[in-house]
mmCIF file with all atom_site columns, C-alpha atoms in Angstrom:
data_model
loop_
_atom_site.group_PDB
_atom_site.id
_atom_site.type_symbol
_atom_site.label_atom_id
_atom_site.label_alt_id
_atom_site.label_comp_id
_atom_site.label_asym_id
_atom_site.label_entity_id
_atom_site.label_seq_id
_atom_site.pdbx_PDB_ins_code
_atom_site.Cartn_x
_atom_site.Cartn_y
_atom_site.Cartn_z
_atom_site.occupancy
_atom_site.B_iso_or_equiv
_atom_site.pdbx_formal_charge
_atom_site.auth_seq_id
_atom_site.auth_comp_id
_atom_site.auth_asym_id
_atom_site.auth_atom_id
_atom_site.pdbx_PDB_model_num
ATOM 1   C CA . GLN T 1 1   ? -3.004  16.234  0.997   1.00 56.00 ? 1   GLN T CA 1
ATOM 2   C CA . GLN T 1 2   ? -2.232  13.348  -1.541  1.00 63.00 ? 2   GLN T CA 1
ATOM 3   C CA . GLN T 1 3   ? 1.148   13.489  -2.814  1.00 83.00 ? 3   GLN T CA 1
ATOM 4   C CA . VAL T 1 4   ? 0.205   11.036  -5.563  1.00 93.00 ? 4   VAL T CA 1
ATOM 5   C CA . LYS T 1 5   ? -2.720  12.134  -6.913  1.00 95.00 ? 5   LYS T CA 1
ATOM 6   C CA . GLN T 1 6   ? -3.701  8.441   -9.267  1.00 96.00 ? 6   GLN T CA 1
ATOM 7   C CA . SER T 1 7   ? -6.496  8.498   -11.805 1.00 96.00 ? 7   SER T CA 1
ATOM 8   C CA . PRO T 1 8   ? -9.537  7.581   -12.985 1.00 97.00 ? 8   PRO T CA 1
ATOM 9   C CA . GLN T 1 9   ? -11.325 6.433   -9.725  1.00 95.00 ? 9   GLN T CA 1
ATOM 10  C CA . SER T 1 10  ? -13.376 3.401   -11.574 1.00 96.00 ? 10  SER T CA 1
ATOM 11  C CA . LEU T 1 11  ? -12.812 2.412   -15.736 1.00 97.00 ? 11  LEU T CA 1
ATOM 12  C CA . ILE T 1 12  ? -15.364 -0.722  -16.744 1.00 98.00 ? 12  ILE T CA 1
ATOM 13  C CA . VAL T 1 13  ? -13.252 -2.286  -19.717 1.00 97.00 ? 13  VAL T CA 1
ATOM 14  C CA . GLN T 1 14  ? -14.772 -4.858  -22.110 1.00 97.00 ? 14  GLN T CA 1
ATOM 15  C CA . LYS T 1 15  ? -12.420 -8.613  -22.674 1.00 97.00 ? 15  LYS T CA 1
ATOM 16  C CA . GLY T 1 16  ? -9.948  -7.922  -24.796 1.00 97.00 ? 16  GLY T CA 1
ATOM 17  C CA . GLY T 1 17  ? -9.089  -4.010  -24.186 1.00 97.00 ? 17  GLY T CA 1
ATOM 18  C CA . ILE T 1 18  ? -7.062  -1.528  -22.930 1.00 97.00 ? 18  ILE T CA 1
ATOM 19  C CA . SER T 1 19  ? -6.552  -0.424  -19.214 1.00 96.00 ? 19  SER T CA 1
ATOM 20  C CA . ILE T 1 20  ? -5.197  2.921   -18.634 1.00 97.00 ? 20  ILE T CA 1
ATOM 21  C CA . ILE T 1 21  ? -4.308  4.259   -15.168 1.00 98.00 ? 21  ILE T CA 1
ATOM 22  C CA . ASN T 1 22  ? -2.614  7.038   -14.461 1.00 98.00 ? 22  ASN T CA 1
ATOM 23  C CA . CYS T 1 23  ? -0.224  8.714   -11.512 1.00 97.00 ? 23  CYS T CA 1
ATOM 24  C CA . ALA T 1 24  ? 1.467   11.902  -10.953 1.00 97.00 ? 24  ALA T CA 1
ATOM 25  C CA . TYR T 1 25  ? 4.052   12.357  -8.280  1.00 95.00 ? 25  TYR T CA 1
ATOM 26  C CA . GLU T 1 26  ? 5.374   15.977  -6.709  1.00 92.00 ? 26  GLU T CA 1
ATOM 27  C CA . ASN T 1 27  ? 8.143   14.759  -4.900  1.00 88.00 ? 27  ASN T CA 1
ATOM 28  C CA . THR T 1 28  ? 11.228  14.696  -6.778  1.00 88.00 ? 28  THR T CA 1
ATOM 29  C CA . ALA T 1 29  ? 13.115  12.257  -4.495  1.00 86.00 ? 29  ALA T CA 1
ATOM 30  C CA . PHE T 1 30  ? 10.987  9.038   -4.717  1.00 88.00 ? 30  PHE T CA 1
ATOM 31  C CA . ASP T 1 31  ? 13.068  6.829   -6.314  1.00 86.00 ? 31  ASP T CA 1
ATOM 32  C CA . TYR T 1 32  ? 10.695  3.630   -6.800  1.00 88.00 ? 32  TYR T CA 1
ATOM 33  C CA . PHE T 1 33  ? 7.829   3.472   -8.001  1.00 93.00 ? 33  PHE T CA 1
ATOM 34  C CA . PRO T 1 34  ? 5.644   -0.135  -7.961  1.00 93.00 ? 34  PRO T CA 1
ATOM 35  C CA . TRP T 1 35  ? 1.707   -0.802  -8.877  1.00 96.00 ? 35  TRP T CA 1
ATOM 36  C CA . TYR T 1 36  ? -0.430  -2.959  -6.612  1.00 96.00 ? 36  TYR T CA 1
ATOM 37  C CA . GLN T 1 37  ? -3.418  -4.586  -7.313  1.00 97.00 ? 37  GLN T CA 1
ATOM 38  C CA . GLN T 1 38  ? -6.080  -5.704  -4.585  1.00 97.00 ? 38  GLN T CA 1
ATOM 39  C CA . PHE T 1 39  ? -9.074  -8.438  -4.658  1.00 96.00 ? 39  PHE T CA 1
ATOM 40  C CA . PRO T 1 40  ? -11.493 -7.864  -2.295  1.00 93.00 ? 40  PRO T CA 1
ATOM 41  C CA . GLY T 1 41  ? -10.828 -8.864  1.181   1.00 91.00 ? 41  GLY T CA 1
ATOM 42  C CA . LYS T 1 42  ? -7.232  -9.391  0.124   1.00 94.00 ? 42  LYS T CA 1
ATOM 43  C CA . GLY T 1 43  ? -4.170  -7.586  1.010   1.00 95.00 ? 43  GLY T CA 1
ATOM 44  C CA . PRO T 1 44  ? -2.579  -5.829  -2.096  1.00 95.00 ? 44  PRO T CA 1
ATOM 45  C CA . ALA T 1 45  ? 0.210   -7.962  -3.677  1.00 95.00 ? 45  ALA T CA 1
ATOM 46  C CA . LEU T 1 46  ? 2.630   -6.147  -6.259  1.00 93.00 ? 46  LEU T CA 1
ATOM 47  C CA . LEU T 1 47  ? 2.087   -6.106  -9.537  1.00 95.00 ? 47  LEU T CA 1
ATOM 48  C CA . ILE T 1 48  ? 4.560   -4.647  -11.435 1.00 94.00 ? 48  ILE T CA 1
ATOM 49  C CA . ALA T 1 49  ? 7.434   -1.619  -10.075 1.00 92.00 ? 49  ALA T CA 1
ATOM 50  C CA . ILE T 1 50  ? 9.963   0.805   -11.841 1.00 92.00 ? 50  ILE T CA 1
ATOM 51  C CA . ARG T 1 51  ? 12.850  2.497   -11.402 1.00 89.00 ? 51  ARG T CA 1
ATOM 52  C CA . PRO T 1 52  ? 13.347  6.300   -12.440 1.00 88.00 ? 52  PRO T CA 1
ATOM 53  C CA . ASP T 1 53  ? 16.624  5.322   -14.761 1.00 89.00 ? 53  ASP T CA 1
ATOM 54  C CA . VAL T 1 54  ? 14.596  3.857   -17.108 1.00 91.00 ? 54  VAL T CA 1
ATOM 55  C CA . SER T 1 55  ? 11.240  4.778   -19.012 1.00 94.00 ? 55  SER T CA 1
ATOM 56  C CA . GLU T 1 56  ? 9.249   1.822   -19.361 1.00 96.00 ? 56  GLU T CA 1
ATOM 57  C CA . LYS T 1 57  ? 9.372   -1.934  -18.026 1.00 95.00 ? 57  LYS T CA 1
ATOM 58  C CA . LYS T 1 58  ? 7.030   -4.679  -19.140 1.00 96.00 ? 58  LYS T CA 1
ATOM 59  C CA . GLU T 1 59  ? 6.245   -7.683  -17.198 1.00 95.00 ? 59  GLU T CA 1
ATOM 60  C CA . GLY T 1 60  ? 3.251   -10.180 -19.771 1.00 96.00 ? 60  GLY T CA 1
ATOM 61  C CA . ARG T 1 61  ? 0.569   -7.883  -20.216 1.00 97.00 ? 61  ARG T CA 1
ATOM 62  C CA . PHE T 1 62  ? 0.766   -5.468  -17.978 1.00 97.00 ? 62  PHE T CA 1
ATOM 63  C CA . THR T 1 63  ? 3.880   -2.374  -18.974 1.00 97.00 ? 63  THR T CA 1
ATOM 64  C CA . ILE T 1 64  ? 4.894   0.697   -16.759 1.00 96.00 ? 64  ILE T CA 1
ATOM 65  C CA . SER T 1 65  ? 5.143   3.632   -18.408 1.00 96.00 ? 65  SER T CA 1
ATOM 66  C CA . PHE T 1 66  ? 7.526   6.665   -16.686 1.00 96.00 ? 66  PHE T CA 1
ATOM 67  C CA . ASN T 1 67  ? 7.818   10.312  -17.710 1.00 95.00 ? 67  ASN T CA 1
ATOM 68  C CA . LYS T 1 68  ? 10.568  11.593  -14.873 1.00 93.00 ? 68  LYS T CA 1
ATOM 69  C CA . SER T 1 69  ? 10.458  15.095  -16.662 1.00 94.00 ? 69  SER T CA 1
ATOM 70  C CA . ALA T 1 70  ? 6.799   15.685  -16.398 1.00 95.00 ? 70  ALA T CA 1
ATOM 71  C CA . LYS T 1 71  ? 6.821   13.538  -12.571 1.00 95.00 ? 71  LYS T CA 1
ATOM 72  C CA . GLN T 1 72  ? 3.550   11.054  -13.960 1.00 96.00 ? 72  GLN T CA 1
ATOM 73  C CA . PHE T 1 73  ? 3.516   7.024   -15.378 1.00 97.00 ? 73  PHE T CA 1
ATOM 74  C CA . SER T 1 74  ? 0.721   4.984   -15.957 1.00 98.00 ? 74  SER T CA 1
ATOM 75  C CA . LEU T 1 75  ? -0.421  1.090   -15.610 1.00 98.00 ? 75  LEU T CA 1
ATOM 76  C CA . HIS T 1 76  ? -1.283  -0.046  -19.068 1.00 98.00 ? 76  HIS T CA 1
ATOM 77  C CA . ILE T 1 77  ? -3.010  -3.525  -19.334 1.00 97.00 ? 77  ILE T CA 1
ATOM 78  C CA . MET T 1 78  ? -2.940  -5.180  -23.036 1.00 97.00 ? 78  MET T CA 1
ATOM 79  C CA . ASP T 1 79  ? -6.101  -8.025  -23.368 1.00 97.00 ? 79  ASP T CA 1
ATOM 80  C CA . SER T 1 80  ? -7.678  -7.353  -20.226 1.00 97.00 ? 80  SER T CA 1
ATOM 81  C CA . GLN T 1 81  ? -9.583  -10.912 -18.660 1.00 96.00 ? 81  GLN T CA 1
ATOM 82  C CA . PRO T 1 82  ? -12.331 -11.165 -15.986 1.00 96.00 ? 82  PRO T CA 1
ATOM 83  C CA . GLY T 1 83  ? -9.728  -11.029 -13.638 1.00 96.00 ? 83  GLY T CA 1
ATOM 84  C CA . ASP T 1 84  ? -7.787  -8.297  -13.753 1.00 97.00 ? 84  ASP T CA 1
ATOM 85  C CA . SER T 1 85  ? -10.935 -6.607  -12.192 1.00 97.00 ? 85  SER T CA 1
ATOM 86  C CA . ALA T 1 86  ? -9.157  -5.175  -9.281  1.00 97.00 ? 86  ALA T CA 1
ATOM 87  C CA . THR T 1 87  ? -7.959  -2.413  -7.649  1.00 97.00 ? 87  THR T CA 1
ATOM 88  C CA . TYR T 1 88  ? -4.835  -0.903  -8.522  1.00 97.00 ? 88  TYR T CA 1
ATOM 89  C CA . PHE T 1 89  ? -3.058  1.397   -6.319  1.00 96.00 ? 89  PHE T CA 1
ATOM 90  C CA . CYS T 1 90  ? 0.429   3.350   -7.375  1.00 96.00 ? 90  CYS T CA 1
ATOM 91  C CA . ALA T 1 91  ? 2.633   4.579   -5.150  1.00 93.00 ? 91  ALA T CA 1
ATOM 92  C CA . ALA T 1 92  ? 5.696   6.447   -4.960  1.00 92.00 ? 92  ALA T CA 1
ATOM 93  C CA . SER T 1 93  ? 8.374   5.618   -2.868  1.00 86.00 ? 93  SER T CA 1
ATOM 94  C CA . GLY T 1 94  ? 12.098  6.823   -0.926  1.00 78.00 ? 94  GLY T CA 1
ATOM 95  C CA . TRP T 1 95  ? 13.576  5.887   1.836   1.00 72.00 ? 95  TRP T CA 1
ATOM 96  C CA . GLY T 1 96  ? 11.241  3.884   3.616   1.00 64.00 ? 96  GLY T CA 1
ATOM 97  C CA . LYS T 1 97  ? 8.062   6.206   2.887   1.00 75.00 ? 97  LYS T CA 1
ATOM 98  C CA . PHE T 1 98  ? 5.843   4.808   0.916   1.00 84.00 ? 98  PHE T CA 1
ATOM 99  C CA . GLN T 1 99  ? 3.150   7.417   -0.198  1.00 89.00 ? 99  GLN T CA 1
ATOM 100 C CA . PHE T 1 100 ? -0.382  5.656   -2.834  1.00 92.00 ? 100 PHE T CA 1
ATOM 101 C CA . GLY T 1 101 ? -2.254  7.007   -5.142  1.00 94.00 ? 101 GLY T CA 1
ATOM 102 C CA . ALA T 1 102 ? -6.533  7.044   -4.203  1.00 94.00 ? 102 ALA T CA 1
ATOM 103 C CA . GLY T 1 103 ? -6.726  3.689   -6.497  1.00 95.00 ? 103 GLY T CA 1
ATOM 104 C CA . THR T 1 104 ? -9.025  2.646   -9.713  1.00 97.00 ? 104 THR T CA 1
ATOM 105 C CA . GLN T 1 105 ? -11.820 0.191   -9.314  1.00 96.00 ? 105 GLN T CA 1
ATOM 106 C CA . VAL T 1 106 ? -10.865 -2.000  -12.624 1.00 98.00 ? 106 VAL T CA 1
ATOM 107 C CA . VAL T 1 107 ? -14.109 -3.414  -13.805 1.00 98.00 ? 107 VAL T CA 1
ATOM 108 C CA . VAL T 1 108 ? -13.285 -6.045  -16.678 1.00 97.00 ? 108 VAL T CA 1
ATOM 109 C CA . THR T 1 109 ? -16.513 -6.740  -18.570 1.00 96.00 ? 109 THR T CA 1
ATOM 110 C CA . PRO T 1 110 ? -17.074 -10.515 -20.214 1.00 91.00 ? 110 PRO T CA 1
ATOM 111 C CA . ASN F 2 1   ? 5.991   -20.135 5.110   1.00 65.00 ? 1   ASN F CA 1
ATOM 112 C CA . ALA F 2 2   ? 2.588   -17.759 6.484   1.00 79.00 ? 2   ALA F CA 1
ATOM 113 C CA . GLY F 2 3   ? 4.128   -14.137 5.389   1.00 93.00 ? 3   GLY F CA 1
ATOM 114 C CA . VAL F 2 4   ? 3.095   -11.173 7.072   1.00 96.00 ? 4   VAL F CA 1
ATOM 115 C CA . THR F 2 5   ? -0.004  -12.099 9.707   1.00 97.00 ? 5   THR F CA 1
ATOM 116 C CA . GLN F 2 6   ? -2.095  -9.673  11.332  1.00 97.00 ? 6   GLN F CA 1
ATOM 117 C CA . THR F 2 7   ? -4.718  -10.776 14.272  1.00 97.00 ? 7   THR F CA 1
ATOM 118 C CA . PRO F 2 8   ? -8.154  -9.835  14.889  1.00 97.00 ? 8   PRO F CA 1
ATOM 119 C CA . LYS F 2 9   ? -9.854  -10.360 10.896  1.00 97.00 ? 9   LYS F CA 1
ATOM 120 C CA . PHE F 2 10  ? -12.311 -8.271  12.401  1.00 97.00 ? 10  PHE F CA 1
ATOM 121 C CA . GLN F 2 11  ? -12.924 -6.082  15.750  1.00 97.00 ? 11  GLN F CA 1
ATOM 122 C CA . VAL F 2 12  ? -16.225 -3.941  16.903  1.00 97.00 ? 12  VAL F CA 1
ATOM 123 C CA . LEU F 2 13  ? -14.686 -1.906  19.897  1.00 96.00 ? 13  LEU F CA 1
ATOM 124 C CA . LYS F 2 14  ? -16.999 1.013   21.746  1.00 97.00 ? 14  LYS F CA 1
ATOM 125 C CA . THR F 2 15  ? -15.389 4.648   21.687  1.00 97.00 ? 15  THR F CA 1
ATOM 126 C CA . GLY F 2 16  ? -13.269 4.715   24.395  1.00 97.00 ? 16  GLY F CA 1
ATOM 127 C CA . GLN F 2 17  ? -11.693 1.729   24.600  1.00 97.00 ? 17  GLN F CA 1
ATOM 128 C CA . SER F 2 18  ? -7.977  0.568   23.797  1.00 96.00 ? 18  SER F CA 1
ATOM 129 C CA . MET F 2 19  ? -6.766  -2.403  21.739  1.00 96.00 ? 19  MET F CA 1
ATOM 130 C CA . THR F 2 20  ? -4.078  -3.714  19.603  1.00 98.00 ? 20  THR F CA 1
ATOM 131 C CA . LEU F 2 21  ? -3.661  -5.599  16.237  1.00 98.00 ? 21  LEU F CA 1
ATOM 132 C CA . GLN F 2 22  ? -1.393  -8.009  16.409  1.00 98.00 ? 22  GLN F CA 1
ATOM 133 C CA . CYS F 2 23  ? 1.551   -8.401  13.049  1.00 98.00 ? 23  CYS F CA 1
ATOM 134 C CA . ALA F 2 24  ? 4.197   -10.810 12.766  1.00 97.00 ? 24  ALA F CA 1
ATOM 135 C CA . GLN F 2 25  ? 6.428   -11.645 9.636   1.00 96.00 ? 25  GLN F CA 1
ATOM 136 C CA . ASP F 2 26  ? 8.161   -14.719 9.344   1.00 95.00 ? 26  ASP F CA 1
ATOM 137 C CA . MET F 2 27  ? 10.852  -13.196 5.836   1.00 91.00 ? 27  MET F CA 1
ATOM 138 C CA . ASN F 2 28  ? 13.235  -11.477 8.331   1.00 90.00 ? 28  ASN F CA 1
ATOM 139 C CA . HIS F 2 29  ? 12.468  -8.284  7.017   1.00 90.00 ? 29  HIS F CA 1
ATOM 140 C CA . GLU F 2 30  ? 13.894  -5.277  8.654   1.00 89.00 ? 30  GLU F CA 1
ATOM 141 C CA . TYR F 2 31  ? 11.187  -3.011  7.590   1.00 89.00 ? 31  TYR F CA 1
ATOM 142 C CA . MET F 2 32  ? 7.554   -2.887  9.085   1.00 92.00 ? 32  MET F CA 1
ATOM 143 C CA . SER F 2 33  ? 4.637   -0.590  8.409   1.00 93.00 ? 33  SER F CA 1
ATOM 144 C CA . TRP F 2 34  ? 0.842   0.181   9.100   1.00 96.00 ? 34  TRP F CA 1
ATOM 145 C CA . TYR F 2 35  ? -1.552  1.698   7.232   1.00 96.00 ? 35  TYR F CA 1
ATOM 146 C CA . ARG F 2 36  ? -5.336  2.894   7.283   1.00 97.00 ? 36  ARG F CA 1
ATOM 147 C CA . GLN F 2 37  ? -7.259  1.940   3.698   1.00 96.00 ? 37  GLN F CA 1
ATOM 148 C CA . ASP F 2 38  ? -10.531 4.411   3.333   1.00 93.00 ? 38  ASP F CA 1
ATOM 149 C CA . PRO F 2 39  ? -12.698 4.767   0.466   1.00 87.00 ? 39  PRO F CA 1
ATOM 150 C CA . GLY F 2 40  ? -11.145 7.310   -1.999  1.00 83.00 ? 40  GLY F CA 1
ATOM 151 C CA . MET F 2 41  ? -7.885  7.659   0.207   1.00 85.00 ? 41  MET F CA 1
ATOM 152 C CA . GLY F 2 42  ? -5.685  5.245   -0.861  1.00 88.00 ? 42  GLY F CA 1
ATOM 153 C CA . LEU F 2 43  ? -3.759  3.261   1.862   1.00 93.00 ? 43  LEU F CA 1
ATOM 154 C CA . ARG F 2 44  ? -1.983  6.365   4.699   1.00 93.00 ? 44  ARG F CA 1
ATOM 155 C CA . LEU F 2 45  ? 0.960   5.548   6.154   1.00 92.00 ? 45  LEU F CA 1
ATOM 156 C CA . ILE F 2 46  ? 0.377   5.650   9.789   1.00 95.00 ? 46  ILE F CA 1
ATOM 157 C CA . HIS F 2 47  ? 3.416   4.196   11.243  1.00 95.00 ? 47  HIS F CA 1
ATOM 158 C CA . TYR F 2 48  ? 6.275   2.362   10.705  1.00 92.00 ? 48  TYR F CA 1
ATOM 159 C CA . SER F 2 49  ? 10.165  0.690   11.503  1.00 92.00 ? 49  SER F CA 1
ATOM 160 C CA . VAL F 2 50  ? 13.318  0.216   9.715   1.00 88.00 ? 50  VAL F CA 1
ATOM 161 C CA . GLY F 2 51  ? 14.525  -2.226  12.566  1.00 89.00 ? 51  GLY F CA 1
ATOM 162 C CA . ALA F 2 52  ? 13.861  -3.635  16.717  1.00 91.00 ? 52  ALA F CA 1
ATOM 163 C CA . GLY F 2 53  ? 13.573  -0.542  18.729  1.00 93.00 ? 53  GLY F CA 1
ATOM 164 C CA . ILE F 2 54  ? 13.532  1.717   15.461  1.00 93.00 ? 54  ILE F CA 1
ATOM 165 C CA . THR F 2 55  ? 10.021  3.184   15.036  1.00 94.00 ? 55  THR F CA 1
ATOM 166 C CA . ASP F 2 56  ? 8.346   6.435   13.750  1.00 92.00 ? 56  ASP F CA 1
ATOM 167 C CA . GLN F 2 57  ? 5.793   8.199   12.229  1.00 93.00 ? 57  GLN F CA 1
ATOM 168 C CA . GLY F 2 58  ? 3.939   7.423   9.309   1.00 90.00 ? 58  GLY F CA 1
ATOM 169 C CA . GLU F 2 59  ? 1.172   10.385  7.980   1.00 89.00 ? 59  GLU F CA 1
ATOM 170 C CA . VAL F 2 60  ? -1.431  9.900   10.511  1.00 94.00 ? 60  VAL F CA 1
ATOM 171 C CA . PRO F 2 61  ? 0.025   8.521   13.754  1.00 96.00 ? 61  PRO F CA 1
ATOM 172 C CA . ASN F 2 62  ? -2.556  10.698  15.944  1.00 96.00 ? 62  ASN F CA 1
ATOM 173 C CA . GLY F 2 63  ? -4.386  8.130   18.416  1.00 96.00 ? 63  GLY F CA 1
ATOM 174 C CA . TYR F 2 64  ? -2.057  5.405   17.072  1.00 97.00 ? 64  TYR F CA 1
ATOM 175 C CA . ASN F 2 65  ? 1.139   3.886   19.006  1.00 97.00 ? 65  ASN F CA 1
ATOM 176 C CA . VAL F 2 66  ? 3.949   1.083   18.134  1.00 97.00 ? 66  VAL F CA 1
ATOM 177 C CA . SER F 2 67  ? 6.986   -0.311  19.152  1.00 96.00 ? 67  SER F CA 1
ATOM 178 C CA . ARG F 2 68  ? 9.290   -2.893  18.086  1.00 96.00 ? 68  ARG F CA 1
ATOM 179 C CA . SER F 2 69  ? 11.246  -4.976  20.651  1.00 96.00 ? 69  SER F CA 1
ATOM 180 C CA . THR F 2 70  ? 11.300  -7.769  17.920  1.00 96.00 ? 70  THR F CA 1
ATOM 181 C CA . THR F 2 71  ? 11.781  -8.132  14.298  1.00 94.00 ? 71  THR F CA 1
ATOM 182 C CA . GLU F 2 72  ? 9.319   -10.150 13.886  1.00 96.00 ? 72  GLU F CA 1
ATOM 183 C CA . ASP F 2 73  ? 6.644   -8.394  15.278  1.00 97.00 ? 73  ASP F CA 1
ATOM 184 C CA . PHE F 2 74  ? 5.101   -5.197  15.144  1.00 98.00 ? 74  PHE F CA 1
ATOM 185 C CA . PRO F 2 75  ? 1.850   -4.557  17.415  1.00 98.00 ? 75  PRO F CA 1
ATOM 186 C CA . LEU F 2 76  ? -0.542  -1.468  16.307  1.00 98.00 ? 76  LEU F CA 1
ATOM 187 C CA . ARG F 2 77  ? -2.414  -0.174  19.696  1.00 98.00 ? 77  ARG F CA 1
ATOM 188 C CA . LEU F 2 78  ? -5.096  1.957   20.094  1.00 96.00 ? 78  LEU F CA 1
ATOM 189 C CA . LEU F 2 79  ? -5.618  4.028   22.362  1.00 91.00 ? 79  LEU F CA 1
ATOM 190 C CA . SER F 2 80  ? -8.553  5.362   22.777  1.00 96.00 ? 80  SER F CA 1
ATOM 191 C CA . ALA F 2 81  ? -11.048 4.406   19.917  1.00 96.00 ? 81  ALA F CA 1
ATOM 192 C CA . ALA F 2 82  ? -12.730 7.596   17.865  1.00 97.00 ? 82  ALA F CA 1
ATOM 193 C CA . PRO F 2 83  ? -15.486 6.297   15.233  1.00 97.00 ? 83  PRO F CA 1
ATOM 194 C CA . SER F 2 84  ? -12.708 7.896   13.081  1.00 96.00 ? 84  SER F CA 1
ATOM 195 C CA . GLN F 2 85  ? -10.759 4.961   13.124  1.00 97.00 ? 85  GLN F CA 1
ATOM 196 C CA . THR F 2 86  ? -12.929 3.007   11.567  1.00 97.00 ? 86  THR F CA 1
ATOM 197 C CA . SER F 2 87  ? -11.017 1.342   9.082   1.00 97.00 ? 87  SER F CA 1
ATOM 198 C CA . VAL F 2 88  ? -9.233  -1.778  7.845   1.00 97.00 ? 88  VAL F CA 1
ATOM 199 C CA . TYR F 2 89  ? -5.832  -1.826  8.673   1.00 98.00 ? 89  TYR F CA 1
ATOM 200 C CA . PHE F 2 90  ? -2.913  -3.355  6.573   1.00 98.00 ? 90  PHE F CA 1
ATOM 201 C CA . CYS F 2 91  ? -0.030  -4.399  8.496   1.00 97.00 ? 91  CYS F CA 1
ATOM 202 C CA . ALA F 2 92  ? 3.327   -4.846  5.301   1.00 94.00 ? 92  ALA F CA 1
ATOM 203 C CA . SER F 2 93  ? 7.185   -5.660  5.378   1.00 92.00 ? 93  SER F CA 1
ATOM 204 C CA . SER F 2 94  ? 9.969   -4.999  3.352   1.00 88.00 ? 94  SER F CA 1
ATOM 205 C CA . TYR F 2 95  ? 12.495  -6.577  2.980   1.00 82.00 ? 95  TYR F CA 1
ATOM 206 C CA . SER F 2 96  ? 15.222  -2.720  2.858   1.00 70.00 ? 96  SER F CA 1
ATOM 207 C CA . TRP F 2 97  ? 14.298  0.574   2.426   1.00 63.00 ? 97  TRP F CA 1
ATOM 208 C CA . GLY F 2 98  ? 15.485  3.046   1.381   1.00 55.00 ? 98  GLY F CA 1
ATOM 209 C CA . THR F 2 99  ? 17.067  5.124   -1.800  1.00 46.00 ? 99  THR F CA 1
ATOM 210 C CA . GLY F 2 100 ? 17.576  2.665   -4.348  1.00 45.00 ? 100 GLY F CA 1
ATOM 211 C CA . GLY F 2 101 ? 16.816  0.188   -1.919  1.00 49.00 ? 101 GLY F CA 1
ATOM 212 C CA . THR F 2 102 ? 14.192  -0.216  -1.382  1.00 54.00 ? 102 THR F CA 1
ATOM 213 C CA . GLY F 2 103 ? 11.742  -3.659  -1.745  1.00 70.00 ? 103 GLY F CA 1
ATOM 214 C CA . GLU F 2 104 ? 8.138   -4.604  -2.528  1.00 82.00 ? 104 GLU F CA 1
ATOM 215 C CA . LEU F 2 105 ? 5.967   -4.436  0.424   1.00 88.00 ? 105 LEU F CA 1
ATOM 216 C CA . PHE F 2 106 ? 4.320   -7.429  1.105   1.00 92.00 ? 106 PHE F CA 1
ATOM 217 C CA . PHE F 2 107 ? 0.848   -6.809  2.656   1.00 95.00 ? 107 PHE F CA 1
ATOM 218 C CA . GLY F 2 108 ? -0.965  -8.811  5.506   1.00 96.00 ? 108 GLY F CA 1
ATOM 219 C CA . GLU F 2 109 ? -4.599  -9.469  4.510   1.00 96.00 ? 109 GLU F CA 1
ATOM 220 C CA . GLY F 2 110 ? -5.994  -6.772  6.783   1.00 97.00 ? 110 GLY F CA 1
ATOM 221 C CA . SER F 2 111 ? -8.028  -6.018  9.981   1.00 97.00 ? 111 SER F CA 1
ATOM 222 C CA . ARG F 2 112 ? -11.602 -4.279  9.818   1.00 97.00 ? 112 ARG F CA 1
ATOM 223 C CA . LEU F 2 113 ? -11.961 -2.255  12.845  1.00 97.00 ? 113 LEU F CA 1
ATOM 224 C CA . THR F 2 114 ? -15.495 -0.984  13.241  1.00 97.00 ? 114 THR F CA 1
ATOM 225 C CA . VAL F 2 115 ? -15.752 1.452   16.535  1.00 97.00 ? 115 VAL F CA 1
ATOM 226 C CA . LEU F 2 116 ? -19.198 2.107   18.049  1.00 96.00 ? 116 LEU F CA 1
#
């Protein structure tokens, strides 16, 4: 069973809208929480990451919100663009082992 | 700077055949790992290595072998291919690992394997 649960499976958003993807984890030993972006036919690439000592991290249009007590974190994509259409994976990591969520396919319509 | 290079990109095998997926990185990363990606399952860790001569099992190791004789290379061997091993395989490396030091994973472009 997956230790990192990701929702929703898919998401359609209009250009300029906000995309929100949620993840929940179980293992409190995890100490690194990255989000990866994957385009068709390519490997995942790091988008943004957070450590549990902060509650929010923003990089451009992408923001991670982190709730340590609830063991949840989320990715917000502001002002979504067609170029953001991709699959997004959350992950949780500790001591060399990454646990990935099942992925969210985001489609941004023009 | 090539990053993480995987070969082959595509492979079709018959049940029972063996093969090796190659992975090489030129970033002098200590940490290397293999994942399989299946629809609705995300990325699942098969095996990983924290340095030359050191390997360990991940979440789904059965049917796969690895070795790490050099820092650069981390091949994945399928001993006797089964249809359940049809998947896209990704190799990934990182400059660090461990509590407080887990760093960015750099992924290759993947190897798509079909077992008939």
